[in-house]
Coordinates of N, CA and C in Angstrom, one line a residue:
M1 N -94.3 25.6 81.8 CA -93.2 26.4 81.2 C -92.3 25.5 80.4
L2 N -92.0 26.0 79.0 CA -91.1 25.6 78.2 C -90.1 26.7 78.0
D3 N -88.8 26.2 77.8 CA -87.9 27.2 77.3 C -87.0 26.6 76.1
V4 N -86.8 27.4 75.1 CA -86.1 27.0 73.9 C -84.6 27.3 74.2
F5 N -83.6 26.4 74.0 CA -82.2 26.7 74.3 C -81.7 26.6 73.0
T6 N -81.0 27.8 72.4 CA -80.4 27.9 71.0 C -78.9 28.3 71.3
G7 N -78.2 27.5 72.1 CA -76.7 28.0 72.4 C -75.8 27.8 71.1
G8 N -76.3 27.4 70.1 CA -75.4 27.1 68.9 C -74.9 25.8 68.9
A9 N -75.2 25.0 70.0 CA -74.7 23.5 69.9 C -75.7 22.9 68.9
K10 N -75.1 21.9 68.1 CA -75.9 21.1 67.1 C -76.3 20.0 68.1
K11 N -77.7 19.7 67.9 CA -78.3 18.5 68.6 C -78.4 17.3 67.5
S12 N -78.5 16.2 68.0 CA -78.9 15.1 67.1 C -79.7 14.2 67.9
G13 N -80.2 13.2 66.9 CA -80.9 12.1 67.6 C -82.2 12.5 68.3
A14 N -82.5 12.0 69.4 CA -83.7 12.3 70.0 C -83.6 13.6 70.9
D15 N -82.6 14.2 70.9 CA -82.5 15.4 71.7 C -83.3 16.6 71.2
F16 N -83.8 17.3 72.2 CA -84.8 18.4 71.8 C -84.1 19.7 72.1
E17 N -84.2 20.8 71.4 CA -83.8 22.0 71.9 C -84.8 22.5 72.8
V18 N -85.9 22.1 73.0 CA -87.0 22.5 73.9 C -87.1 21.6 75.2
V19 N -86.9 22.3 76.1 CA -86.7 21.7 77.5 C -88.1 22.1 78.4
V20 N -88.6 21.1 79.0 CA -89.8 21.5 79.9 C -89.2 21.8 81.3
L21 N -89.4 23.1 81.6 CA -89.0 23.5 83.0 C -90.3 23.4 84.0
R22 N -90.2 22.9 85.1 CA -91.4 22.8 86.0 C -91.0 23.4 87.2
D23 N -91.9 24.5 87.6 CA -91.7 24.9 88.9 C -92.7 24.4 90.0
T24 N -93.2 23.3 89.7 CA -94.3 22.9 90.7 C -93.9 22.3 91.9
Q25 N -92.5 21.8 92.1 CA -92.2 21.5 93.5 C -92.0 22.9 94.5
A26 N -92.0 24.1 94.0 CA -91.8 25.1 95.0 C -93.4 25.6 95.2
V27 N -94.2 25.5 94.2 CA -95.6 25.6 94.5 C -96.2 24.6 95.3
A28 N -95.9 23.4 95.1 CA -96.3 22.3 96.1 C -96.0 22.5 97.4
E29 N -94.7 22.9 97.8 CA -94.2 23.3 99.1 C -95.0 24.6 99.6
A30 N -95.3 25.4 98.9 CA -95.9 26.6 99.4 C -97.4 26.1 99.8
I31 N -98.0 25.3 99.2 CA -99.2 24.7 99.5 C -99.2 23.9 100.7
R32 N -98.2 23.0 100.8 CA -98.0 22.2 102.0 C -97.8 23.2 103.2
E33 N -96.9 24.1 103.1 CA -96.8 25.2 104.1 C -98.1 25.8 104.7
A34 N -99.0 26.3 103.7 CA -100.3 26.7 104.0 C -101.2 25.8 104.6
L35 N -101.2 24.6 104.1 CA -102.0 23.3 104.8 C -101.7 23.4 106.2
A36 N -100.4 23.5 106.5 CA -100.1 23.2 107.9 C -100.5 24.1 109.0
V37 N -100.8 25.5 108.5 CA -101.4 26.4 109.2 C -102.9 26.8 109.0
A38 N -103.5 26.1 108.1 CA -104.9 26.4 107.4 C -105.8 25.9 108.5
G39 N -106.9 26.8 108.4 CA -108.1 26.7 109.3 C -109.0 25.5 108.6
A40 N -110.0 25.3 109.3 CA -110.9 24.1 108.5 C -111.7 24.6 107.2
E41 N -111.9 26.0 107.3 CA -112.5 26.6 105.8 C -111.6 26.5 104.8
E42 N -110.3 26.8 105.0 CA -109.3 26.8 104.1 C -108.9 25.5 103.5
R43 N -108.9 24.4 104.4 CA -108.3 23.1 104.1 C -108.9 22.6 102.8
P44 N -110.1 22.4 102.6 CA -110.6 21.7 101.5 C -110.0 22.4 100.0
G45 N -110.1 23.6 100.1 CA -109.6 24.3 98.9 C -108.0 24.1 98.5
L46 N -107.2 24.1 99.8 CA -105.8 23.9 99.6 C -105.5 22.4 99.3
E47 N -106.4 21.5 99.9 CA -106.1 20.1 99.5 C -106.5 19.9 98.1
R48 N -107.4 20.5 97.6 CA -107.7 20.4 96.0 C -106.6 21.0 95.2
A49 N -106.1 22.1 95.6 CA -105.0 22.5 94.9 C -103.7 21.8 95.0
A50 N -103.3 21.2 96.2 CA -102.4 20.3 96.2 C -102.6 19.1 95.2
A51 N -103.8 18.5 95.1 CA -104.0 17.4 94.3 C -103.9 17.8 92.8
L52 N -104.2 19.0 92.4 CA -104.0 19.5 91.0 C -102.6 19.8 90.8
I53 N -101.7 20.3 91.6 CA -100.4 20.4 91.4 C -99.6 19.1 91.2
A54 N -100.2 18.1 92.1 CA -99.6 16.8 92.0 C -99.8 16.1 90.4
E55 N -101.0 16.3 90.1 CA -101.6 15.8 88.8 C -100.8 16.3 87.7
H56 N -100.5 17.9 87.6 CA -99.6 18.4 86.6 C -98.3 18.0 86.6
A57 N -97.8 17.9 87.8 CA -96.4 17.6 87.9 C -96.2 16.0 87.5
A58 N -97.0 15.2 87.5 CA -96.8 13.9 87.1 C -96.9 13.7 85.7
R59 N -97.3 14.8 84.8 CA -97.6 14.6 83.5 C -96.3 14.3 82.8
P60 N -96.1 13.4 81.8 CA -95.1 13.2 81.0 C -94.5 14.5 80.4
E61 N -93.3 14.7 80.1 CA -92.7 15.7 79.3 C -93.4 15.8 78.1
R62 N -93.5 14.8 77.4 CA -94.1 14.6 76.0 C -95.5 15.3 75.9
E63 N -96.4 15.1 76.9 CA -97.6 15.6 77.0 C -97.4 17.1 77.1
V64 N -96.5 17.5 78.0 CA -96.3 18.9 78.2 C -96.0 19.8 76.9
R65 N -95.0 19.1 76.4 CA -94.4 19.8 74.9 C -95.7 19.8 73.9
A66 N -96.3 18.8 73.8 CA -97.4 18.7 72.9 C -98.5 19.8 73.1
E67 N -98.9 19.9 74.4 CA -99.8 20.9 74.7 C -99.4 22.3 74.3
W68 N -98.0 22.6 74.7 CA -97.3 23.8 74.4 C -97.6 24.1 73.0
V69 N -97.0 23.0 72.2 CA -97.2 23.3 70.6 C -98.6 23.4 70.2
R70 N -99.6 22.7 70.5 CA -101.0 22.9 70.1 C -101.4 24.4 70.5
G71 N -101.0 24.7 71.7 CA -101.3 26.2 72.1 C -100.8 27.2 71.1
I72 N -99.6 27.1 70.7 CA -99.1 28.0 69.6 C -99.8 27.8 68.4
L73 N -100.1 26.6 68.1 CA -100.8 26.3 66.5 C -102.1 26.8 66.7
A74 N -102.8 26.7 67.9 CA -104.2 27.2 67.9 C -104.3 28.7 67.6
E75 N -103.4 29.4 68.3 CA -103.2 30.9 68.0 C -102.9 31.3 66.6
A76 N -102.3 30.4 65.8 CA -102.0 30.6 64.5 C -103.1 30.2 63.5
G77 N -104.0 29.4 64.2 CA -105.2 28.8 63.5 C -104.8 27.5 62.6
V78 N -103.7 26.9 62.9 CA -103.2 25.7 62.1 C -103.4 24.4 63.1
D79 N -103.7 23.3 62.1 CA -103.9 22.0 62.8 C -102.7 21.2 62.7
A80 N -102.0 20.7 63.6 CA -100.7 19.7 63.5 C -101.2 18.5 62.7
R81 N -102.3 17.9 62.7 CA -102.6 16.6 62.0 C -102.7 17.0 60.4
S82 N -103.7 18.0 60.2 CA -104.0 18.1 58.8 C -103.2 19.0 58.1
Q83 N -102.5 19.9 58.7 CA -101.6 21.0 58.1 C -100.1 21.0 58.6
E84 N -99.6 19.8 58.4 CA -98.3 19.6 59.0 C -97.2 20.6 58.6
L85 N -97.1 21.0 57.3 CA -96.3 22.0 56.9 C -96.5 23.3 57.2
H86 N -97.7 23.5 57.4 CA -98.0 25.0 57.9 C -97.8 25.0 59.4
A87 N -98.0 24.0 60.1 CA -97.7 23.9 61.5 C -96.3 24.0 61.8
I88 N -95.4 23.4 61.1 CA -94.0 23.7 61.2 C -93.5 25.0 60.9
K89 N -94.2 25.6 60.1 CA -93.8 26.9 59.8 C -94.3 28.0 60.9
A90 N -95.6 27.7 61.3 CA -96.0 28.5 62.2 C -95.3 28.3 63.6
L91 N -94.9 27.1 63.9 CA -94.2 26.9 65.2 C -92.7 27.6 65.1
R92 N -92.0 27.6 63.9 CA -90.8 28.1 63.8 C -90.9 29.6 63.7
K93 N -92.0 30.2 63.3 CA -92.2 31.6 63.3 C -92.6 32.2 64.7
A94 N -93.2 31.5 65.5 CA -93.4 31.7 66.8 C -92.1 31.5 67.6
E95 N -91.4 30.7 67.5 CA -90.2 30.3 68.3 C -89.1 30.2 67.3
R96 N -88.4 31.4 67.0 CA -87.5 31.5 65.9 C -86.3 30.7 66.2
G97 N -85.9 30.5 67.3 CA -84.6 29.6 67.7 C -84.8 28.1 67.4
L98 N -86.1 27.7 66.9 CA -86.2 26.2 66.8 C -85.7 25.7 65.4
S99 N -84.8 24.7 65.5 CA -84.2 24.2 64.2 C -85.6 23.5 63.5
L100 N -85.2 23.4 62.1 CA -86.3 22.7 61.2 C -86.7 21.1 61.9
A101 N -85.6 20.5 62.1 CA -85.9 19.0 62.7 C -86.4 19.2 64.0
T102 N -86.3 20.2 64.9 CA -86.8 19.9 66.2 C -88.5 20.4 65.8
A103 N -88.6 21.3 65.1 CA -90.1 21.8 64.8 C -90.8 20.6 64.2
V104 N -90.2 20.0 63.2 CA -90.9 18.7 62.8 C -91.2 17.8 63.7
R105 N -90.4 17.4 64.6 CA -90.5 16.4 65.8 C -91.7 16.8 66.6
L106 N -91.7 18.1 67.1 CA -92.5 18.8 68.0 C -93.9 18.8 67.4
V107 N -94.1 19.2 66.2 CA -95.5 19.0 65.4 C -96.0 17.7 65.4
R108 N -95.1 16.6 65.0 CA -95.6 15.3 64.9 C -96.1 14.7 66.3
E109 N -95.1 15.2 67.2 CA -95.4 14.8 68.5 C -96.8 15.4 69.1
A110 N -97.0 16.5 68.8 CA -98.4 17.2 69.2 C -99.5 16.5 68.4
A111 N -99.2 16.0 67.2 CA -100.2 15.4 66.3 C -100.6 14.0 66.9
A112 N -99.5 13.5 67.4 CA -99.6 12.0 67.9 C -100.2 11.8 69.4
V113 N -99.8 12.8 70.2 CA -100.4 12.9 71.6 C -101.7 13.3 71.7
P114 N -102.8 12.6 72.2 CA -104.2 13.0 72.3 C -104.3 14.4 73.2
A115 N -105.1 15.3 72.5 CA -105.2 16.6 73.3 C -105.6 16.4 74.8
D116 N -106.3 15.3 75.1 CA -106.8 15.1 76.4 C -106.0 14.1 77.2
A117 N -104.9 13.8 76.9 CA -104.0 12.8 77.3 C -103.9 12.9 79.0
S118 N -103.8 14.1 79.4 CA -103.6 14.2 80.9 C -104.9 13.9 81.8
G119 N -106.0 14.2 81.1 CA -107.2 14.0 82.0 C -107.5 15.1 82.8
I120 N -106.7 16.0 82.8 CA -106.7 17.2 83.7 C -107.6 18.4 83.1

């Protein structure tokens, strides 16, 4: 899950207005609690779920942001690599609170990070 902060404060440098919010710790805890009382039939599925949650939680924020941007651009039918200007415009249209500088950084980041970087 990503959230865009537009509290009016100016950002500079490598700061992003887009912050990656993760709720995987709460989900992982719920799975651990379920595993503690799980029967033999439930255990394999819960163990697989725990492994998937751990994989997703370990992903770098850069990959998560890139995936989020690519999802928005896919809905708009725009490619970050070959249509950078259109991609920036589509991203800012979808997320009106993004500054031009942040949109440029996000689109370039999405173009640079391989789509299958996570291996998930």
